[in-house]
Amino acid sequence: MSKLVFIMVFCFSPICTIGCSNEDARMEVDSHMDNPWPVLKDTMRVLALGNSYTDDATSYLPVFLADSDIDGEKVCVYMGARAAASLQTWNDLFDINSVVKLSLKAGKLQMPVVEAPLHEILAQNWDVVVLQQQSDLAVDYSSYNPYLRNLIKGIKSVCINPNLSFVWQMPWSHYEGNDKKADILWRRISIATKKQVFYDGIDIVIPVGTAIQNARHSNLPQTGGVTRDGIHLSYGLGRYIASVTWFQVLFSHMDTDWMATDYLYHLSDNEKKAIRENSFYECYDVEREYQDICKKCAYAAVEDMYSISNIGD
């Protein structure tokens, strides 16, 4: 199936192609052409390489998988994370073949190698590899390369799955108590993301940044821009919105009724303790009155990742 046909049929998918009258501009930079989304497979092996933003965004995925129609034995989301890691960090780790330890974030499907030199980690039958840029650098597309292109080339050279798809996580902007500044930072991230899609070819995007920005413009309760410290997502609502965005992009083709399912979340004792000990912004449970707004924030972001949507009740 061609990519064009795939986009037409699965219009809910976040696959975006940037229209341009000068296709030669893209070809001049040795652009990667992503494989079609593995929508016909009944298994999904996902590897996410990033930092604490990756951890935040995937933390509540088990909530959605547990209440979905998806067989958890056939899916997995593994994470390799380094504090404040950028594309350059992961490019350097690949170059020296550093030892990396993965953590299983969601699903029950086990990968045989989870702690080993990075080339061995990557030399498995992954269906999807998720990449991202560090949040401070994400506003500036010039910081993405040559590291992103080197990573794509290197990962493709060692992964045993020739149909591997790459996915891009669009990060959220920092929140410093100023809504207008958060909007400006988000806009810069969205422009950089659009350039990445066009020039680097990873056109399957998890637009967490836009979903969070939608939430900041919604009626959801918030004191820190849906973050717990201005940078990391709030326990409860923030992490929930990010995870539902990941779920929609990665797994909605495996559970087409996911929007109608109740996915509630109450803060864990450990999260409540962390809030008390670190003087975080107030965090909120995902009650029934909030879950639909959270889902709408994510859904609208996937539908249009380059615009902020006004989300009603």
Tab-separated table of C-alpha atoms in Angstrom:
chain	number	residue	atom	x	y	z
A	1	MET	CA	0.000	0.000	0.000
A	2	SER	CA	1.435	3.372	-0.912
A	3	LYS	CA	1.844	6.090	1.673
A	4	LEU	CA	-0.667	8.260	-0.196
A	5	VAL	CA	-3.349	5.602	-0.062
A	6	PHE	CA	-2.600	4.971	3.594
A	7	ILE	CA	-3.123	8.631	4.460
A	8	MET	CA	-6.402	8.751	2.579
A	9	VAL	CA	-7.815	5.662	4.246
A	10	PHE	CA	-6.603	6.281	7.781
A	11	CYS	CA	-7.417	9.926	8.048
A	12	PHE	CA	-7.344	9.838	11.850
A	13	SER	CA	-3.643	9.065	11.793
A	14	PRO	CA	-1.157	11.844	12.553
A	15	ILE	CA	0.760	11.237	9.342
A	16	CYS	CA	1.289	14.647	7.816
A	17	THR	CA	2.851	15.564	4.519
A	18	ILE	CA	3.833	19.158	4.019
A	19	GLY	CA	2.659	20.497	0.696
A	20	CYS	CA	5.353	22.256	-1.289
A	21	SER	CA	5.708	23.233	-4.877
A	22	ASN	CA	9.452	22.633	-4.797
A	23	GLU	CA	10.005	18.936	-4.076
A	24	ASP	CA	13.609	19.306	-5.195
A	25	ALA	CA	14.320	21.326	-2.040
A	26	ARG	CA	13.706	18.213	0.012
A	27	MET	CA	15.673	15.868	-2.222
A	28	GLU	CA	18.790	18.026	-1.987
A	29	VAL	CA	19.295	17.141	1.694
A	30	ASP	CA	19.294	13.310	1.440
A	31	SER	CA	15.951	13.122	3.249
A	32	HIS	CA	14.718	9.956	4.942
A	33	MET	CA	11.442	8.535	3.597
A	34	ASP	CA	9.549	6.910	6.438
A	35	ASN	CA	7.932	3.501	6.028
A	36	PRO	CA	4.124	3.295	6.127
A	37	TRP	CA	2.583	2.809	9.543
A	38	PRO	CA	2.355	-0.943	10.395
A	39	VAL	CA	-1.414	-0.768	10.684
A	40	LEU	CA	-2.038	-4.298	9.422
A	41	LYS	CA	0.073	-5.944	12.108
A	42	ASP	CA	-1.513	-7.402	15.240
A	43	THR	CA	1.669	-6.772	17.251
A	44	MET	CA	3.450	-3.526	18.028
A	45	ARG	CA	6.988	-3.271	19.394
A	46	VAL	CA	7.847	0.328	20.235
A	47	LEU	CA	11.172	1.745	21.381
A	48	ALA	CA	11.313	5.361	22.582
A	49	LEU	CA	14.693	7.046	22.983
A	50	GLY	CA	14.616	10.313	24.896
A	51	ASN	CA	14.666	11.808	28.365
A	52	SER	CA	12.291	12.729	31.190
A	53	TYR	CA	9.809	14.060	28.636
A	54	THR	CA	9.577	10.535	27.233
A	55	ASP	CA	9.022	9.187	30.725
A	56	ASP	CA	6.294	11.729	31.490
A	57	ALA	CA	4.452	11.132	28.234
A	58	THR	CA	4.376	7.339	28.516
A	59	SER	CA	3.750	6.933	32.241
A	60	TYR	CA	-0.009	6.444	31.984
A	61	LEU	CA	-0.056	4.304	28.836
A	62	PRO	CA	-0.806	1.197	30.961
A	63	VAL	CA	-4.057	2.892	32.048
A	64	PHE	CA	-5.283	3.019	28.452
A	65	LEU	CA	-3.984	-0.395	27.414
A	66	ALA	CA	-5.576	-2.079	30.437
A	67	ASP	CA	-9.048	-0.777	29.586
A	68	SER	CA	-8.770	-1.165	25.821
A	69	ASP	CA	-9.584	-4.079	23.518
A	70	ILE	CA	-5.867	-4.535	22.779
A	71	ASP	CA	-4.157	-7.751	23.822
A	72	GLY	CA	-1.338	-6.569	26.076
A	73	GLU	CA	0.657	-9.686	25.239
A	74	LYS	CA	1.050	-8.415	21.680
A	75	VAL	CA	2.325	-4.893	22.369
A	76	CYS	CA	5.161	-3.254	24.224
A	77	VAL	CA	6.546	0.227	24.711
A	78	TYR	CA	10.140	0.272	25.919
A	79	MET	CA	11.989	3.428	26.880
A	80	GLY	CA	15.644	4.339	26.887
A	81	ALA	CA	16.074	7.641	28.733
A	82	ARG	CA	18.971	9.818	29.817
A	83	ALA	CA	18.510	13.000	31.842
A	84	ALA	CA	18.217	16.047	29.577
A	85	ALA	CA	19.264	13.928	26.589
A	86	SER	CA	19.194	15.624	23.205
A	87	LEU	CA	19.490	14.245	19.697
A	88	GLN	CA	23.231	14.869	19.975
A	89	THR	CA	23.314	12.819	23.194
A	90	TRP	CA	21.729	9.808	21.521
A	91	ASN	CA	23.850	10.247	18.420
A	92	ASP	CA	26.970	10.183	20.595
A	93	LEU	CA	25.704	7.130	22.505
A	94	PHE	CA	25.151	5.370	19.201
A	95	ASP	CA	28.608	6.314	17.916
A	96	ILE	CA	30.382	4.846	20.969
A	97	ASN	CA	27.865	1.987	21.239
A	98	SER	CA	27.224	2.797	24.889
A	99	VAL	CA	25.404	0.353	27.147
A	100	VAL	CA	21.739	1.295	27.529
A	101	LYS	CA	19.151	-0.128	29.896
A	102	LEU	CA	15.539	-0.114	28.768
A	103	SER	CA	12.465	0.061	30.960
A	104	LEU	CA	9.133	-1.461	29.951
A	105	LYS	CA	6.598	1.355	30.074
A	106	ALA	CA	3.520	-0.438	28.737
A	107	GLY	CA	2.361	-3.786	27.381
A	108	LYS	CA	3.478	-7.314	28.225
A	109	LEU	CA	5.330	-8.345	25.084
A	110	GLN	CA	8.928	-9.003	26.100
A	111	MET	CA	11.946	-8.057	24.012
A	112	PRO	CA	14.924	-10.399	24.477
A	113	VAL	CA	17.614	-7.714	24.893
A	114	VAL	CA	16.874	-4.847	27.281
A	115	GLU	CA	20.307	-3.999	28.697
A	116	ALA	CA	23.231	-4.055	26.293
A	117	PRO	CA	25.314	-1.887	23.970
A	118	LEU	CA	22.942	0.318	22.010
A	119	HIS	CA	23.592	-1.424	18.688
A	120	GLU	CA	22.430	-4.723	20.210
A	121	ILE	CA	19.345	-3.052	21.653
A	122	LEU	CA	18.475	-1.669	18.230
A	123	ALA	CA	19.276	-4.892	16.361
A	124	GLN	CA	15.896	-6.378	17.276
A	125	ASN	CA	12.540	-6.630	15.561
A	126	TRP	CA	11.248	-3.179	16.493
A	127	ASP	CA	8.214	-1.917	14.609
A	128	VAL	CA	8.579	1.681	15.737
A	129	VAL	CA	11.357	3.892	17.099
A	130	VAL	CA	10.291	7.201	18.661
A	131	LEU	CA	12.759	10.091	18.702
A	132	GLN	CA	12.570	13.665	19.994
A	133	GLN	CA	14.658	16.744	20.650
A	134	GLN	CA	15.454	18.049	24.125
A	135	SER	CA	12.903	20.688	25.129
A	136	ASP	CA	15.244	23.701	25.293
A	137	LEU	CA	16.606	22.845	21.838
A	138	ALA	CA	13.291	21.820	20.286
A	139	VAL	CA	12.489	25.433	19.413
A	140	ASP	CA	15.484	25.626	17.055
A	141	TYR	CA	15.491	23.306	14.048
A	142	SER	CA	19.160	24.038	13.387
A	143	SER	CA	19.969	21.995	16.523
A	144	TYR	CA	18.404	18.830	15.067
A	145	ASN	CA	21.063	17.956	12.519
A	146	PRO	CA	23.368	16.310	11.658
A	147	TYR	CA	22.400	14.275	14.737
A	148	LEU	CA	18.863	13.270	13.713
A	149	ARG	CA	19.879	12.175	10.224
A	150	ASN	CA	22.856	10.269	11.617
A	151	LEU	CA	20.567	8.494	14.088
A	152	ILE	CA	18.039	7.556	11.434
A	153	LYS	CA	20.773	6.172	9.208
A	154	GLY	CA	22.469	4.318	12.054
A	155	ILE	CA	19.283	2.795	13.465
A	156	LYS	CA	18.177	1.611	10.018
A	157	SER	CA	21.579	-0.004	9.510
A	158	VAL	CA	21.308	-2.234	12.601
A	159	CYS	CA	17.572	-2.885	13.105
A	160	ILE	CA	16.592	-6.252	11.626
A	161	ASN	CA	13.143	-5.010	10.575
A	162	PRO	CA	13.418	-3.426	7.099
A	163	ASN	CA	9.925	-1.988	7.564
A	164	LEU	CA	10.809	-0.071	10.731
A	165	SER	CA	8.824	3.162	11.108
A	166	PHE	CA	10.182	6.256	12.823
A	167	VAL	CA	7.955	8.457	14.953
A	168	TRP	CA	8.620	11.946	16.288
A	169	GLN	CA	7.448	13.193	19.684
A	170	MET	CA	6.709	16.906	19.550
A	171	PRO	CA	7.574	18.202	23.042
A	172	TRP	CA	5.624	20.763	25.036
A	173	SER	CA	6.841	24.246	25.876
A	174	HIS	CA	8.022	25.282	29.318
A	175	TYR	CA	5.620	27.260	31.480
A	176	GLU	CA	6.938	30.258	33.415
A	177	GLY	CA	3.643	31.700	34.624
A	178	ASN	CA	3.049	33.538	31.363
A	179	ASP	CA	0.492	32.125	28.945
A	180	LYS	CA	1.629	34.318	26.057
A	181	LYS	CA	5.253	33.214	26.405
A	182	ALA	CA	4.178	29.561	26.485
A	183	ASP	CA	2.254	30.167	23.244
A	184	ILE	CA	5.322	31.731	21.620
A	185	LEU	CA	7.563	28.832	22.642
A	186	TRP	CA	4.990	26.323	21.421
A	187	ARG	CA	4.804	28.136	18.074
A	188	ARG	CA	8.577	27.898	17.667
A	189	ILE	CA	8.450	24.174	18.488
A	190	SER	CA	5.657	23.641	15.960
A	191	ILE	CA	7.637	25.441	13.240
A	192	ALA	CA	10.708	23.327	14.004
A	193	THR	CA	8.535	20.195	13.918
A	194	LYS	CA	7.145	21.149	10.522
A	195	LYS	CA	10.691	21.600	9.214
A	196	GLN	CA	11.687	18.213	10.625
A	197	VAL	CA	8.754	16.545	8.870
A	198	PHE	CA	9.637	18.175	5.566
A	199	TYR	CA	13.408	17.949	5.592
A	200	ASP	CA	14.036	14.812	7.666
A	201	GLY	CA	10.988	12.770	6.691
A	202	ILE	CA	9.626	11.553	10.026
A	203	ASP	CA	6.022	12.353	9.218
A	204	ILE	CA	4.369	10.280	11.934
A	205	VAL	CA	4.203	12.714	14.843
A	206	ILE	CA	2.957	12.385	18.416
A	207	PRO	CA	1.975	16.033	18.983
A	208	VAL	CA	2.096	16.109	22.777
A	209	GLY	CA	3.216	19.746	22.692
A	210	THR	CA	0.055	20.810	20.899
A	211	ALA	CA	-2.169	18.635	23.093
A	212	ILE	CA	-0.721	20.307	26.193
A	213	GLN	CA	-1.109	23.736	24.628
A	214	ASN	CA	-4.740	22.903	23.873
A	215	ALA	CA	-5.165	21.988	27.538
A	216	ARG	CA	-3.679	25.316	28.613
A	217	HIS	CA	-6.431	27.014	26.631
A	218	SER	CA	-9.191	24.781	28.027
A	219	ASN	CA	-11.333	24.795	31.155
A	220	LEU	CA	-9.206	22.164	32.891
A	221	PRO	CA	-8.039	23.144	36.388
A	222	GLN	CA	-4.385	24.157	36.320
A	223	THR	CA	-1.949	26.297	38.231
A	224	GLY	CA	1.270	25.567	36.355
A	225	GLY	CA	0.327	25.258	32.719
A	226	VAL	CA	-0.461	21.541	33.183
A	227	THR	CA	3.065	21.027	34.545
A	228	ARG	CA	4.219	20.176	38.046
A	229	ASP	CA	7.287	22.408	37.994
A	230	GLY	CA	7.047	24.519	34.841
A	231	ILE	CA	8.878	21.872	32.819
A	232	HIS	CA	7.650	18.360	33.589
A	233	LEU	CA	4.009	17.417	33.161
A	234	SER	CA	1.658	17.486	36.107
A	235	TYR	CA	0.730	14.209	37.699
A	236	GLY	CA	-2.833	13.433	36.768
A	237	LEU	CA	-4.012	15.726	33.986
A	238	GLY	CA	-0.700	16.525	32.255
A	239	ARG	CA	0.632	12.992	32.032
A	240	TYR	CA	-2.840	11.733	31.134
A	241	ILE	CA	-3.138	14.081	28.146
A	242	ALA	CA	0.321	13.111	26.919
A	243	SER	CA	-0.350	9.391	27.263
A	244	VAL	CA	-3.700	9.565	25.527
A	245	THR	CA	-1.950	11.364	22.654
A	246	TRP	CA	0.603	8.543	22.457
A	247	PHE	CA	-2.175	5.962	22.634
A	248	GLN	CA	-4.130	7.601	19.822
A	249	VAL	CA	-1.129	7.754	17.514
A	250	LEU	CA	0.347	4.342	18.276
A	251	PHE	CA	-2.614	2.131	19.083
A	252	SER	CA	-5.948	3.629	18.002
A	253	HIS	CA	-5.958	1.448	14.868
A	254	MET	CA	-6.003	-1.566	17.223
A	255	ASP	CA	-8.955	-0.257	19.269
A	256	THR	CA	-11.271	1.931	17.219
A	257	ASP	CA	-13.649	2.497	20.176
A	258	TRP	CA	-11.004	4.013	22.442
A	259	MET	CA	-12.692	7.436	22.579
A	260	ALA	CA	-15.823	5.910	24.111
A	261	THR	CA	-13.976	4.050	26.874
A	262	ASP	CA	-13.674	5.433	30.393
A	263	TYR	CA	-10.066	5.998	31.398
A	264	LEU	CA	-10.051	7.611	34.831
A	265	TYR	CA	-6.925	8.186	36.905
A	266	HIS	CA	-6.306	9.061	40.538
A	267	LEU	CA	-2.955	10.227	41.831
A	268	SER	CA	-0.872	7.479	43.395
A	269	ASP	CA	0.514	7.745	46.913
A	270	ASN	CA	4.006	8.180	45.495
A	271	GLU	CA	2.823	11.045	43.288
A	272	LYS	CA	1.107	12.742	46.225
A	273	LYS	CA	4.305	12.370	48.248
A	274	ALA	CA	6.390	13.871	45.454
A	275	ILE	CA	4.034	16.856	45.248
A	276	ARG	CA	4.339	17.495	48.994
A	277	GLU	CA	8.115	17.081	49.130
A	278	ASN	CA	8.956	19.136	46.045
A	279	SER	CA	6.452	21.995	46.377
A	280	PHE	CA	5.095	21.216	42.940
A	281	TYR	CA	2.178	23.047	41.410
A	282	GLU	CA	-1.161	21.555	42.373
A	283	CYS	CA	-1.991	18.374	40.477
A	284	TYR	CA	-5.457	16.976	39.806
A	285	ASP	CA	-7.054	13.559	39.480
A	286	VAL	CA	-8.570	12.727	36.113
A	287	GLU	CA	-12.190	12.518	37.110
A	288	ARG	CA	-15.039	11.774	34.760
A	289	GLU	CA	-15.714	15.496	34.290
A	290	TYR	CA	-12.170	16.023	32.995
A	291	GLN	CA	-11.472	12.936	30.915
A	292	ASP	CA	-13.467	14.032	27.872
A	293	ILE	CA	-11.681	17.393	27.781
A	294	CYS	CA	-8.323	15.607	28.017
A	295	LYS	CA	-9.248	13.302	25.145
A	296	LYS	CA	-10.433	16.237	23.052
A	297	CYS	CA	-7.143	18.071	23.662
A	298	ALA	CA	-5.255	15.066	22.333
A	299	TYR	CA	-7.628	14.327	19.462
A	300	ALA	CA	-7.591	17.926	18.235
A	301	ALA	CA	-3.786	17.964	18.365
A	302	VAL	CA	-3.531	14.841	16.236
A	303	GLU	CA	-6.010	16.305	13.770
A	304	ASP	CA	-4.081	19.593	13.526
A	305	MET	CA	-0.725	19.656	15.285
A	306	TYR	CA	0.178	23.124	14.014
A	307	SER	CA	-2.790	24.979	15.534
A	308	ILE	CA	-4.086	25.579	19.036
A	309	SER	CA	-7.695	24.440	19.362
A	310	ASN	CA	-10.348	25.869	21.640
A	311	ILE	CA	-11.583	22.893	23.621
A	312	GLY	CA	-15.016	23.173	25.208
A	313	ASP	CA	-16.448	21.123	28.059
